[in-house]
JSON list of C-alpha atoms in Angstrom, two decimals:
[
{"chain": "W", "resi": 502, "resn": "UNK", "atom": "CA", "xyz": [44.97, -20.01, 3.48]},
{"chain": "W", "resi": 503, "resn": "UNK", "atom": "CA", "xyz": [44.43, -18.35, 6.85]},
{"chain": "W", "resi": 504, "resn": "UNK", "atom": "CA", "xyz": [41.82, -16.35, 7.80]},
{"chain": "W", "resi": 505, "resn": "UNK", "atom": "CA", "xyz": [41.89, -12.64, 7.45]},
{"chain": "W", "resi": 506, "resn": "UNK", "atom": "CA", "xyz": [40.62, -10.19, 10.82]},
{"chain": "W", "resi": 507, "resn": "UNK", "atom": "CA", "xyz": [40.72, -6.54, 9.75]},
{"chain": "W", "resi": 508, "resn": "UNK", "atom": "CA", "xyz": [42.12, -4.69, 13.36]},
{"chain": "W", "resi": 509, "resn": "UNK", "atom": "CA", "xyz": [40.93, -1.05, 13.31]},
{"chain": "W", "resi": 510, "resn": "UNK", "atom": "CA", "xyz": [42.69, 0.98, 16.14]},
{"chain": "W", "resi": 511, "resn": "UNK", "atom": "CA", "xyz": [43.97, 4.59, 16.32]},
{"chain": "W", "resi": 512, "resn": "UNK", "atom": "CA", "xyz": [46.14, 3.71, 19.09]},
{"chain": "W", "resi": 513, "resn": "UNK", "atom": "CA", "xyz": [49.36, 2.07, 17.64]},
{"chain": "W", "resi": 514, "resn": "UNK", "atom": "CA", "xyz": [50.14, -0.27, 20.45]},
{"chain": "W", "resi": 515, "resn": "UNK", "atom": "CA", "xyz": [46.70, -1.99, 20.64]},
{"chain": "W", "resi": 516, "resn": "UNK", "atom": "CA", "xyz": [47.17, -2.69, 17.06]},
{"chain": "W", "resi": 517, "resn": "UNK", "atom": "CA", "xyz": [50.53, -4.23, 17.35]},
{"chain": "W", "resi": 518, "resn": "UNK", "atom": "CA", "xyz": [49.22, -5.93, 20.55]},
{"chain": "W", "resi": 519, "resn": "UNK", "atom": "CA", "xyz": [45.94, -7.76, 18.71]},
{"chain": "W", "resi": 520, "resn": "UNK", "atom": "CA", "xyz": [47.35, -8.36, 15.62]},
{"chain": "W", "resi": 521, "resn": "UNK", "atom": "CA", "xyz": [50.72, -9.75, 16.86]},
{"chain": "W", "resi": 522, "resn": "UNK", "atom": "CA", "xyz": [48.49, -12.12, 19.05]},
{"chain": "W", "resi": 523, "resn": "UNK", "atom": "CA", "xyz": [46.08, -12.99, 16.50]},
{"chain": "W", "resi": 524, "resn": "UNK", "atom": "CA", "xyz": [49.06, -13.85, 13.83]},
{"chain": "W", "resi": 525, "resn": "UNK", "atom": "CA", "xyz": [51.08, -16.23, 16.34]},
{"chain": "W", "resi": 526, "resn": "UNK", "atom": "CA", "xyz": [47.27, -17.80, 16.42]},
{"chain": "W", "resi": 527, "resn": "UNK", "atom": "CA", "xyz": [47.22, -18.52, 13.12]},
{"chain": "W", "resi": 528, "resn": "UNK", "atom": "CA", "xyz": [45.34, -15.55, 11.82]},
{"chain": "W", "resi": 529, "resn": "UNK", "atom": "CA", "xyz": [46.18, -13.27, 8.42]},
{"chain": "W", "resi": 530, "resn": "UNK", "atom": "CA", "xyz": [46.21, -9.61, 10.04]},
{"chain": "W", "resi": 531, "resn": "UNK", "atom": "CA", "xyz": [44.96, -6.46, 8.22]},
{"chain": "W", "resi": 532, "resn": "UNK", "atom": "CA", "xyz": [45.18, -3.20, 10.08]},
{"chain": "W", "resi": 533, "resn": "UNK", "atom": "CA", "xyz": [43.94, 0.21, 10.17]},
{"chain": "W", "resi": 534, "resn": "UNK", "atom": "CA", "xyz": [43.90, 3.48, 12.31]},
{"chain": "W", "resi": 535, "resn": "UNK", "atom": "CA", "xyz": [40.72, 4.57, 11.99]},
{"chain": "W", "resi": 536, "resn": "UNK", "atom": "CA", "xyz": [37.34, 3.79, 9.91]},
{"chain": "W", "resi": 537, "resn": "UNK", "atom": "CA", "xyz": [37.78, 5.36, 7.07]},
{"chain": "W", "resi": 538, "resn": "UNK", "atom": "CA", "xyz": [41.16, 3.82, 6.41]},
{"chain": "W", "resi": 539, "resn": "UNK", "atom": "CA", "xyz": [39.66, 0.39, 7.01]},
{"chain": "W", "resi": 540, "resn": "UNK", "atom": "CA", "xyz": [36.55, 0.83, 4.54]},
{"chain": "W", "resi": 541, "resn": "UNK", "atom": "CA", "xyz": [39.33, 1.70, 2.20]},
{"chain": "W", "resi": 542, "resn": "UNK", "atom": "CA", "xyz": [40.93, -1.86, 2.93]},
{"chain": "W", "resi": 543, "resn": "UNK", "atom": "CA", "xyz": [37.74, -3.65, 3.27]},
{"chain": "W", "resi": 544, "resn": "UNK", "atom": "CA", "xyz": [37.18, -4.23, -0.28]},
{"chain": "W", "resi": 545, "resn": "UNK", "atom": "CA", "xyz": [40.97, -5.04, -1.11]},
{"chain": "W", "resi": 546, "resn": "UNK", "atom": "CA", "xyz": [41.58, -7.56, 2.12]},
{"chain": "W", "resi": 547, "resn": "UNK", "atom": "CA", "xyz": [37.73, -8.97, 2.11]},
{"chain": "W", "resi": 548, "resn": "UNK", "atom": "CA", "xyz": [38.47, -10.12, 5.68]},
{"chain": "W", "resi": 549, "resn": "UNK", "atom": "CA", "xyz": [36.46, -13.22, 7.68]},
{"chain": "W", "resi": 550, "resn": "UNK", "atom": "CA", "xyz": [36.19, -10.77, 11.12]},
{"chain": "W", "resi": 551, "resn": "UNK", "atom": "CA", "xyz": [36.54, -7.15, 11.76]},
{"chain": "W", "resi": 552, "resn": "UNK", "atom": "CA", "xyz": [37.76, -5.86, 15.54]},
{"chain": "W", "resi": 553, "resn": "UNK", "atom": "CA", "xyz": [37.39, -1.99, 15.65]},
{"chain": "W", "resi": 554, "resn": "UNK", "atom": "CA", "xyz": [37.81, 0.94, 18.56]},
{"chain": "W", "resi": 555, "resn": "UNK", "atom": "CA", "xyz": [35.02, 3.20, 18.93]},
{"chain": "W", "resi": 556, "resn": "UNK", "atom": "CA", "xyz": [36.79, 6.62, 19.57]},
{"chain": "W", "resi": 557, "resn": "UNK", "atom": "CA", "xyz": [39.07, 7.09, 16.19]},
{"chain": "W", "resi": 558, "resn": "UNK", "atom": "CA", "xyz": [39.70, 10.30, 13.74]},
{"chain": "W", "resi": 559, "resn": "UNK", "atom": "CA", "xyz": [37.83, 11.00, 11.08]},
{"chain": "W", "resi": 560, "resn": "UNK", "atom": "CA", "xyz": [35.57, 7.93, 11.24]},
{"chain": "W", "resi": 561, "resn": "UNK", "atom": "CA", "xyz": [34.91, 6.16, 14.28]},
{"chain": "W", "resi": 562, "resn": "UNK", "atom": "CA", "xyz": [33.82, 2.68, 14.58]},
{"chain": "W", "resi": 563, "resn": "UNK", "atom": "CA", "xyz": [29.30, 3.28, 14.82]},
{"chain": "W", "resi": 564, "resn": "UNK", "atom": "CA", "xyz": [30.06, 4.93, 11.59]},
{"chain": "W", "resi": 565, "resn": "UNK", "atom": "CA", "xyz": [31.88, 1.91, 10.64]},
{"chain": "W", "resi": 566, "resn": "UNK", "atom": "CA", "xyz": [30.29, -0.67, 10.98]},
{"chain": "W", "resi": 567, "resn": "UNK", "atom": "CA", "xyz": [26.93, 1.43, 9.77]},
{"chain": "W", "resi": 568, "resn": "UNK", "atom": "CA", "xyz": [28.90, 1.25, 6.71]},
{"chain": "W", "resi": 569, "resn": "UNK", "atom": "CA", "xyz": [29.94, -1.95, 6.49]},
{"chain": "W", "resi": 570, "resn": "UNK", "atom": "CA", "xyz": [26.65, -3.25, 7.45]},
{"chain": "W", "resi": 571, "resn": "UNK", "atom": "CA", "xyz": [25.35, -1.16, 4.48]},
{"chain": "W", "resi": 572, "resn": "UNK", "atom": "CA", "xyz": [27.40, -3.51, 1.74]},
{"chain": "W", "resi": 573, "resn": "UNK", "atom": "CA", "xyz": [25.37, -6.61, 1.10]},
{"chain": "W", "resi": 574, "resn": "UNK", "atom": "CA", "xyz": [28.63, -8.63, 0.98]},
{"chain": "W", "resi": 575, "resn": "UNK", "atom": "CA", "xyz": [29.86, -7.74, 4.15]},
{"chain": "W", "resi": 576, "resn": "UNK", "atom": "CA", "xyz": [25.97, -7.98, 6.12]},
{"chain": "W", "resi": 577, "resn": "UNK", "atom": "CA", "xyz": [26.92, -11.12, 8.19]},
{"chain": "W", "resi": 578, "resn": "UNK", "atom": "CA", "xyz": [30.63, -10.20, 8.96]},
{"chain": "W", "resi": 579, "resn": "UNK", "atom": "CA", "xyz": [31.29, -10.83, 12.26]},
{"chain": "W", "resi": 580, "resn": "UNK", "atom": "CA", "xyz": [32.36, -7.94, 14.14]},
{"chain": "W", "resi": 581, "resn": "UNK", "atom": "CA", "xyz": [33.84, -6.91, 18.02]},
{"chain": "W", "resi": 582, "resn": "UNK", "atom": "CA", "xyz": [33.94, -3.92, 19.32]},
{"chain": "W", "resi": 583, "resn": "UNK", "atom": "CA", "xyz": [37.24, -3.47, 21.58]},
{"chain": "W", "resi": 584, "resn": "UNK", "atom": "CA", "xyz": [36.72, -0.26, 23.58]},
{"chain": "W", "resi": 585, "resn": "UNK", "atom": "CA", "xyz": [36.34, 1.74, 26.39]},
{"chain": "W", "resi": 586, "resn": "UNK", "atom": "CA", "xyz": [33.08, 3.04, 25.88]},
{"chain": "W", "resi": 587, "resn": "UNK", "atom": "CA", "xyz": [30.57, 0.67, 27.75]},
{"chain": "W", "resi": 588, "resn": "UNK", "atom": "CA", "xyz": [27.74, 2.79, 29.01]},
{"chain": "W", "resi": 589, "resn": "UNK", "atom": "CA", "xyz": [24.72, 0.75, 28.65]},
{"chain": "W", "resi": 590, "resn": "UNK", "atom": "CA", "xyz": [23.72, 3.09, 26.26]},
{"chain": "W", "resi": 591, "resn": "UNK", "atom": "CA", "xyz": [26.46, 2.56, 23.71]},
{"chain": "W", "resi": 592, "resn": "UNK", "atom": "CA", "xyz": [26.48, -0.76, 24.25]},
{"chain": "W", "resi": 593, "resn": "UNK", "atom": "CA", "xyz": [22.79, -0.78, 22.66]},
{"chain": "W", "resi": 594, "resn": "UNK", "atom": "CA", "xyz": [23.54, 1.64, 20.20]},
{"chain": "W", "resi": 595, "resn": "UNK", "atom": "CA", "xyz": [26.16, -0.72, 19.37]},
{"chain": "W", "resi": 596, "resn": "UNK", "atom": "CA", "xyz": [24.34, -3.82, 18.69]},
{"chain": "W", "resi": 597, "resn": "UNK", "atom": "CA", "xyz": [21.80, -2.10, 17.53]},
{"chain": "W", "resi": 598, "resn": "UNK", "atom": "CA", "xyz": [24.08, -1.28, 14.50]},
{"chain": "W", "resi": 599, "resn": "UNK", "atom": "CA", "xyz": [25.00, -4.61, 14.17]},
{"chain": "W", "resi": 600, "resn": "UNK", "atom": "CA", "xyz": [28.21, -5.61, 16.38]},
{"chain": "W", "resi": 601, "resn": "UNK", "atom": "CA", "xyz": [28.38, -8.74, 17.57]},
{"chain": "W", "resi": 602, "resn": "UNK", "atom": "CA", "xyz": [30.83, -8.94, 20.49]},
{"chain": "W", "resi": 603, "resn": "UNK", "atom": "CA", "xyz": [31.18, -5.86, 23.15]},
{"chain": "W", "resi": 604, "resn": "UNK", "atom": "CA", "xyz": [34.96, -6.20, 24.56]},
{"chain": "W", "resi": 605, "resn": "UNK", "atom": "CA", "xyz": [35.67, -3.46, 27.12]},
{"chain": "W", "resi": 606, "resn": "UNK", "atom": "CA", "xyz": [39.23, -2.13, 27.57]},
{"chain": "W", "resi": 607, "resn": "UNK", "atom": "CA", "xyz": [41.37, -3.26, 29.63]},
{"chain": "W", "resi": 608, "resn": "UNK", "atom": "CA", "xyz": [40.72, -7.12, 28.26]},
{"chain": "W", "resi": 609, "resn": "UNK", "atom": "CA", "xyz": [42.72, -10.33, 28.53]},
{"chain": "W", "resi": 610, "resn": "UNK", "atom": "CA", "xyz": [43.71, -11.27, 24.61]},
{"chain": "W", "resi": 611, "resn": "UNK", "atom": "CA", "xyz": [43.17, -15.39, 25.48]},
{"chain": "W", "resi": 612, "resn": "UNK", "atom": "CA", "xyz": [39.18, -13.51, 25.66]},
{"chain": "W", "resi": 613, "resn": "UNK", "atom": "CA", "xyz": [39.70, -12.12, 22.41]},
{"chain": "W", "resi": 614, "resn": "UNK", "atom": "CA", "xyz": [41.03, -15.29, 21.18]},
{"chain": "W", "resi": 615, "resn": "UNK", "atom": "CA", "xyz": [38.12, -17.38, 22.48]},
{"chain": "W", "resi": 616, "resn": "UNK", "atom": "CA", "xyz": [35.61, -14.51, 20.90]},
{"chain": "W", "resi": 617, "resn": "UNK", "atom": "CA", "xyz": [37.20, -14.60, 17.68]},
{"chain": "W", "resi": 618, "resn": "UNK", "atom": "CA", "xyz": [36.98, -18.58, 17.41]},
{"chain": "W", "resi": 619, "resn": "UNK", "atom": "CA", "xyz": [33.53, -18.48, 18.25]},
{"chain": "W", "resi": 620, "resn": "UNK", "atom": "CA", "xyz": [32.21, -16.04, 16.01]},
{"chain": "W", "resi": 621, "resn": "UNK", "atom": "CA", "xyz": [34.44, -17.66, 13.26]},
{"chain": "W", "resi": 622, "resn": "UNK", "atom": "CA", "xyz": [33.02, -20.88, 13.76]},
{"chain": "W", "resi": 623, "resn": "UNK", "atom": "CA", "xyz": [29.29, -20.02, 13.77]},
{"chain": "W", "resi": 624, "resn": "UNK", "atom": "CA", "xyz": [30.11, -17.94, 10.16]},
{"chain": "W", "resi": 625, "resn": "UNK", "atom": "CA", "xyz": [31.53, -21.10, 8.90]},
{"chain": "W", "resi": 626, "resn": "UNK", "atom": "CA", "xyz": [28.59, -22.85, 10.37]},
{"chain": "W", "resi": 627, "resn": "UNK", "atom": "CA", "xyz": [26.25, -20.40, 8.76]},
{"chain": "W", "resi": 628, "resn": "UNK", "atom": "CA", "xyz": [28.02, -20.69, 5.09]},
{"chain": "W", "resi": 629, "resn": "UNK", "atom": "CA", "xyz": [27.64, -24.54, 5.91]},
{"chain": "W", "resi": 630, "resn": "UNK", "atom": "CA", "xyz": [23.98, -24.67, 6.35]},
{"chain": "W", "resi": 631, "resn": "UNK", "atom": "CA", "xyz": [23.28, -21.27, 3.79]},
{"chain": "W", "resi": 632, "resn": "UNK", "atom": "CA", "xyz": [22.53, -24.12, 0.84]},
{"chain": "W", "resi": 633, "resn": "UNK", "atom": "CA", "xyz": [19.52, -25.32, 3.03]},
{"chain": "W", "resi": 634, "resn": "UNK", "atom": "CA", "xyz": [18.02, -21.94, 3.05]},
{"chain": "W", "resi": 635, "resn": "UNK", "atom": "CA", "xyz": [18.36, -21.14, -0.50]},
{"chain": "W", "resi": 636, "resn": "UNK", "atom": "CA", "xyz": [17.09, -24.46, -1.50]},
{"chain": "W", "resi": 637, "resn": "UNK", "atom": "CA", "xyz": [13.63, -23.38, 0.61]},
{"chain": "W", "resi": 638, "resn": "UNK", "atom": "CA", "xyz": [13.63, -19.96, -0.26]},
{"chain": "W", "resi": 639, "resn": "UNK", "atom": "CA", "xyz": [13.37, -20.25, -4.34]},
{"chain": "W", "resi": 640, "resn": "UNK", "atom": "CA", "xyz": [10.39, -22.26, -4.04]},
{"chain": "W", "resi": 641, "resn": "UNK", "atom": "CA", "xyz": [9.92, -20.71, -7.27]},
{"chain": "W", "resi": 642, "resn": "UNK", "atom": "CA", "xyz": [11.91, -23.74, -8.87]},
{"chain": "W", "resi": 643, "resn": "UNK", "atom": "CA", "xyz": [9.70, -26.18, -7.10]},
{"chain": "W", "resi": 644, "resn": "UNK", "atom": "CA", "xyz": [6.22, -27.45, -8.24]},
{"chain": "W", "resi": 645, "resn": "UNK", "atom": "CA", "xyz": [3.73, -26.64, -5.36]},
{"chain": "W", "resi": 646, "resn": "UNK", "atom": "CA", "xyz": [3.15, -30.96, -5.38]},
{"chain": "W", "resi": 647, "resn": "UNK", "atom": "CA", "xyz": [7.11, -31.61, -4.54]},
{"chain": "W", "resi": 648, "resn": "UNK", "atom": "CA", "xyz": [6.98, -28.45, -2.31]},
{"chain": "W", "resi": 649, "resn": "UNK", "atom": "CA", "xyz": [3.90, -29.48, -0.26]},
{"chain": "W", "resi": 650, "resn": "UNK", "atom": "CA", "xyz": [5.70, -32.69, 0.07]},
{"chain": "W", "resi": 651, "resn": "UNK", "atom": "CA", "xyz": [8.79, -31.63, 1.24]},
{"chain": "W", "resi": 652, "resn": "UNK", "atom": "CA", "xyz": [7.17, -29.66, 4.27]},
{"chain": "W", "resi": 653, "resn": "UNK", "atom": "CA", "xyz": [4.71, -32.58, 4.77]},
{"chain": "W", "resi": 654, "resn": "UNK", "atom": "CA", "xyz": [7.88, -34.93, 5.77]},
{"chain": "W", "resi": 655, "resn": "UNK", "atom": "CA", "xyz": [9.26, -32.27, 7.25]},
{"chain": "W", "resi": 656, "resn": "UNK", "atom": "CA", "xyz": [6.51, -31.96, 10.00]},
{"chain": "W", "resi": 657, "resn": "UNK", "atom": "CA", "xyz": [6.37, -35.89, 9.74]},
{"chain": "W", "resi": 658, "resn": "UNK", "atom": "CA", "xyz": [10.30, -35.75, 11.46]},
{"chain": "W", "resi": 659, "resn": "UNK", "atom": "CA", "xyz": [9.52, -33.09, 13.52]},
{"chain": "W", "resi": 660, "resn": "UNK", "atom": "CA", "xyz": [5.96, -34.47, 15.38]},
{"chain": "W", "resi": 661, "resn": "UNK", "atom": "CA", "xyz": [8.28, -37.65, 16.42]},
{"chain": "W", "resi": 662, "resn": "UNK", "atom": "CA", "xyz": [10.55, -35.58, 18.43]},
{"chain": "W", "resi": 663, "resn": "UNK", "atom": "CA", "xyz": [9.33, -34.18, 21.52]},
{"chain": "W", "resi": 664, "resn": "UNK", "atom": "CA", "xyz": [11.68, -31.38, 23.16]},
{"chain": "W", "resi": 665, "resn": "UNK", "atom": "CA", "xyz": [11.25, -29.83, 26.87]},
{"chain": "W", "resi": 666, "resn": "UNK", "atom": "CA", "xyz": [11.31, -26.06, 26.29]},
{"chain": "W", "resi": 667, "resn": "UNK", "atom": "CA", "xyz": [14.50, -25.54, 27.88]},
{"chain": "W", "resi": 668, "resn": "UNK", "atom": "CA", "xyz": [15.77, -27.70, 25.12]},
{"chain": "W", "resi": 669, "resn": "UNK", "atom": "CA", "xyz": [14.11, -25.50, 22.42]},
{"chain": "W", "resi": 670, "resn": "UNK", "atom": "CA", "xyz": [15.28, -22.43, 24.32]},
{"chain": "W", "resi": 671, "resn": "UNK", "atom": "CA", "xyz": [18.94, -24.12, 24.01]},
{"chain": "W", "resi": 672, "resn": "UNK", "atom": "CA", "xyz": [18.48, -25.44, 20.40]},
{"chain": "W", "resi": 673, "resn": "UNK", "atom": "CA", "xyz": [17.10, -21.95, 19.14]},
{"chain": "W", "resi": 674, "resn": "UNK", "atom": "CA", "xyz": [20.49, -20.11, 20.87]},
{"chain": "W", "resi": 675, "resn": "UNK", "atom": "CA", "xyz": [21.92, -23.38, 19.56]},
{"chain": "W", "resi": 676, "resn": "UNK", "atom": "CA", "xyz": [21.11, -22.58, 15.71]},
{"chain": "W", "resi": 677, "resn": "UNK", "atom": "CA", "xyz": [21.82, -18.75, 16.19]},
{"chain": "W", "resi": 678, "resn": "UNK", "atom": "CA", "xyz": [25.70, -19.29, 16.56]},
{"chain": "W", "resi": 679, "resn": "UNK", "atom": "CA", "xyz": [26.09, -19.07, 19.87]},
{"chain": "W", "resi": 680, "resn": "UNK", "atom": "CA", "xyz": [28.62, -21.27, 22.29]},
{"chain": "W", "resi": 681, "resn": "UNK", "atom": "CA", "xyz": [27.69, -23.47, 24.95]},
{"chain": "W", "resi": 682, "resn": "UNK", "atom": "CA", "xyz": [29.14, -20.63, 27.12]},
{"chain": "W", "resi": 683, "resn": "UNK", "atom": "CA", "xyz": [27.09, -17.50, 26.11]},
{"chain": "W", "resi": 684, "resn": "UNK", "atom": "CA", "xyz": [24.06, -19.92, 25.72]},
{"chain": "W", "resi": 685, "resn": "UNK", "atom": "CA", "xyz": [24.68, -20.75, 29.39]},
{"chain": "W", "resi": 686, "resn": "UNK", "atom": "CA", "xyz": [24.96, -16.76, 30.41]},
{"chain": "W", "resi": 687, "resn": "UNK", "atom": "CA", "xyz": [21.67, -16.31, 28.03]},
{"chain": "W", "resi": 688, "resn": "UNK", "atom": "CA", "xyz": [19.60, -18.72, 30.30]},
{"chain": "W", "resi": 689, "resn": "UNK", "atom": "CA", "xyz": [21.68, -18.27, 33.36]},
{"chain": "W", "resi": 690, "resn": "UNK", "atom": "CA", "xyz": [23.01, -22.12, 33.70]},
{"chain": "W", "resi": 691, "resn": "UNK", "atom": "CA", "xyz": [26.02, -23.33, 34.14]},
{"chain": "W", "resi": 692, "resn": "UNK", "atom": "CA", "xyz": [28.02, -24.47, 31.07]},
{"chain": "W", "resi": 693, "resn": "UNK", "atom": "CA", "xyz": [27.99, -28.29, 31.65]},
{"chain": "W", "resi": 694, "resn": "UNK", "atom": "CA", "xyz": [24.49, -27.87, 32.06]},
{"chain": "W", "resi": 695, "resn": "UNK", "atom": "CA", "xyz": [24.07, -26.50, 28.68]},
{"chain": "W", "resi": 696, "resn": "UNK", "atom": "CA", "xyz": [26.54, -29.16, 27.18]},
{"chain": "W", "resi": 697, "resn": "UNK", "atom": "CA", "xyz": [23.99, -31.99, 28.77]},
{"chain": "W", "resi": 698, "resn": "UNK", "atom": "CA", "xyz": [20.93, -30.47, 27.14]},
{"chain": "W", "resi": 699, "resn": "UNK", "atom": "CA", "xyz": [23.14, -29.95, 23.87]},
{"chain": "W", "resi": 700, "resn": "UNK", "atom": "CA", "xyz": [23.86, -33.86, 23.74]},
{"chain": "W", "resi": 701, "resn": "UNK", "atom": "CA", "xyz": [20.31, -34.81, 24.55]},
{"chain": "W", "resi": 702, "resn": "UNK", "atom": "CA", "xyz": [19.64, -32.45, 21.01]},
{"chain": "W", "resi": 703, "resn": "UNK", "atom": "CA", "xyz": [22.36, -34.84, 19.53]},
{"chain": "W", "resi": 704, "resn": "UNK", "atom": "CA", "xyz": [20.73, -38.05, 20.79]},
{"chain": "W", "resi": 705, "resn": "UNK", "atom": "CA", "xyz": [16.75, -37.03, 19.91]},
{"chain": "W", "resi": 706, "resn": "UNK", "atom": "CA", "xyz": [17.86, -35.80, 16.53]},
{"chain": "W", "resi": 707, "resn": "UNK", "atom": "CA", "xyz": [20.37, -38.62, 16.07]},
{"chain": "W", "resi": 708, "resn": "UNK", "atom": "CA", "xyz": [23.26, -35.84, 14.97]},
{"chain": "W", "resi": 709, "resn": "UNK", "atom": "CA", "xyz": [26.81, -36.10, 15.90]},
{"chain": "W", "resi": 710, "resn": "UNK", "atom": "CA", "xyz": [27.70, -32.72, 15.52]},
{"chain": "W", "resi": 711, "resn": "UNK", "atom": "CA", "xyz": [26.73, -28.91, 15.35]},
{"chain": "W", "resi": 712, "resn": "UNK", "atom": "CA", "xyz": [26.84, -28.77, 12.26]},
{"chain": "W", "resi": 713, "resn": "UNK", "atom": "CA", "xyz": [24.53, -31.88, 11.91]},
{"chain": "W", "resi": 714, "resn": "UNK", "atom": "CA", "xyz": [21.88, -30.46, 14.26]},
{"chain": "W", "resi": 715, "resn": "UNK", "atom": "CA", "xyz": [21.74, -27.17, 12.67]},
{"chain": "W", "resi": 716, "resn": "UNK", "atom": "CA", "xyz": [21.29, -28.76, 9.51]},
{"chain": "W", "resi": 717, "resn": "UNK", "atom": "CA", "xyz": [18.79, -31.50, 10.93]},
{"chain": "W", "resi": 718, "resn": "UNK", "atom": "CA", "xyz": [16.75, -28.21, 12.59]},
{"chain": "W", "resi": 719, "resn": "UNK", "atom": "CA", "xyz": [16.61, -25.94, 9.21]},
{"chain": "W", "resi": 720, "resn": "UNK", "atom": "CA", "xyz": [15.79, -29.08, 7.40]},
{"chain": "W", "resi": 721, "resn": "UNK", "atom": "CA", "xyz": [12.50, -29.78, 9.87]},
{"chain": "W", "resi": 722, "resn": "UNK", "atom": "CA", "xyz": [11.91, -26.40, 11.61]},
{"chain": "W", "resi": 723, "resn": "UNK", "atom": "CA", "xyz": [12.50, -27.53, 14.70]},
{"chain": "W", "resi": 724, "resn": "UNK", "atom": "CA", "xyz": [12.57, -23.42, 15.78]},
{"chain": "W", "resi": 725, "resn": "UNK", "atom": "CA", "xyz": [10.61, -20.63, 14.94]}
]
């Protein structure tokens, strides 16, 4: 089944515009005019990604996504906010409620395509690697012998890899979700750079993958 983005808009031809684009990309599309409306739908559509104005009637998107971010379930959905309001100052109070992804109006929707992917893959990524941090969280279930042993290897693996602290810098962006592109705007290199460092991770840690590195790092706390 495709994914599902919840597109919260007051103004009718954004809507059509993002969710007509994000449909011939594949996407399931939800839609609401303002935030009330899509807290109503929330529940009923459970969507992967939420895109939301700021400036709507009778809810508006800080209230929004304060709300959304209060519902355990919905803590880690990924969310963009596509607006004109980009004053430093909203854009903190923004993230500070928990967006992910500041998109000022006018934008180009191939951006918005590329955002979406990205924050899609790193919650897939996340739900991949989740089973790792359960299974050291209820140490509960293990006796303190097995437990103690299981960190003991896992300090083992990590004392035989030596990383340059750009490469933790990278690694720790790296494990947070983020592309080699925002990693590169994070540190201020240039993409390729940040795809060398990435496959030096891959060839110390003798991962293929992501998905294997993230895994490898949670597994033998590579970051803090």
């Amino acid at each position: 089944m495709p994914l599902t983005i919840l597109v919260v808009d007051d103004d009718l031809g954004t809507r059509l515009c993002v969710g007509d684009y994000l449909e011939i990309s594949g996407y399931s599309v939800v839609k609401a005019e303002n935030g009330q409306q899509a807290l109503d739908l929330l529940e009923k559509s459970r969507p992967h990604l939420m895109i939301t104005d700021i400036a709507m009637p009778e809810m508006d998107g800080y209230d929004l996504v304060r709300q959304v971010r209060s519902r355990p379930i919905f803590r880690l959905l990924p969310v963009i906010f596509l607006t004109a309001h980009t004053s430093t100052e909203e854009r903190v109070k923004g993230y500070n409620l928990g967006c992910d992804i500041y998109l000022p109006k006018p934008f180009e929707l191939p951006e918005l395509g590329a955002i979406v992917r990205s924050l899609l893959e790193r919650s897939a990524l996340i739900a991949q690697i989740s089973p790792i941090f359960n299974q050291y969280s209820q140490t509960e279930k293990l006796s303190k012998s097995h437990y103690s042993e299981a960190v003991s290897q896992s300090v083992i693996a990590n004392s035989k890899i030596s990383l340059t602290e750009r490469e933790q810098q990278v690694l720790s962006l790296l494990v947070n979700g983020l592309s080699n592109v925002q990693i590169g705007d994070r540190l201020h290199l240039s993409h390729r750079t940040i795809e060398k460092y990435v496959s030096s991770l891959f060839r110390k840690t003798n991962t293929n993958n992501r998905a294997e590195l993230v895994r490898f790092t949670m597994e033998n706390y590579l970051t803090n």
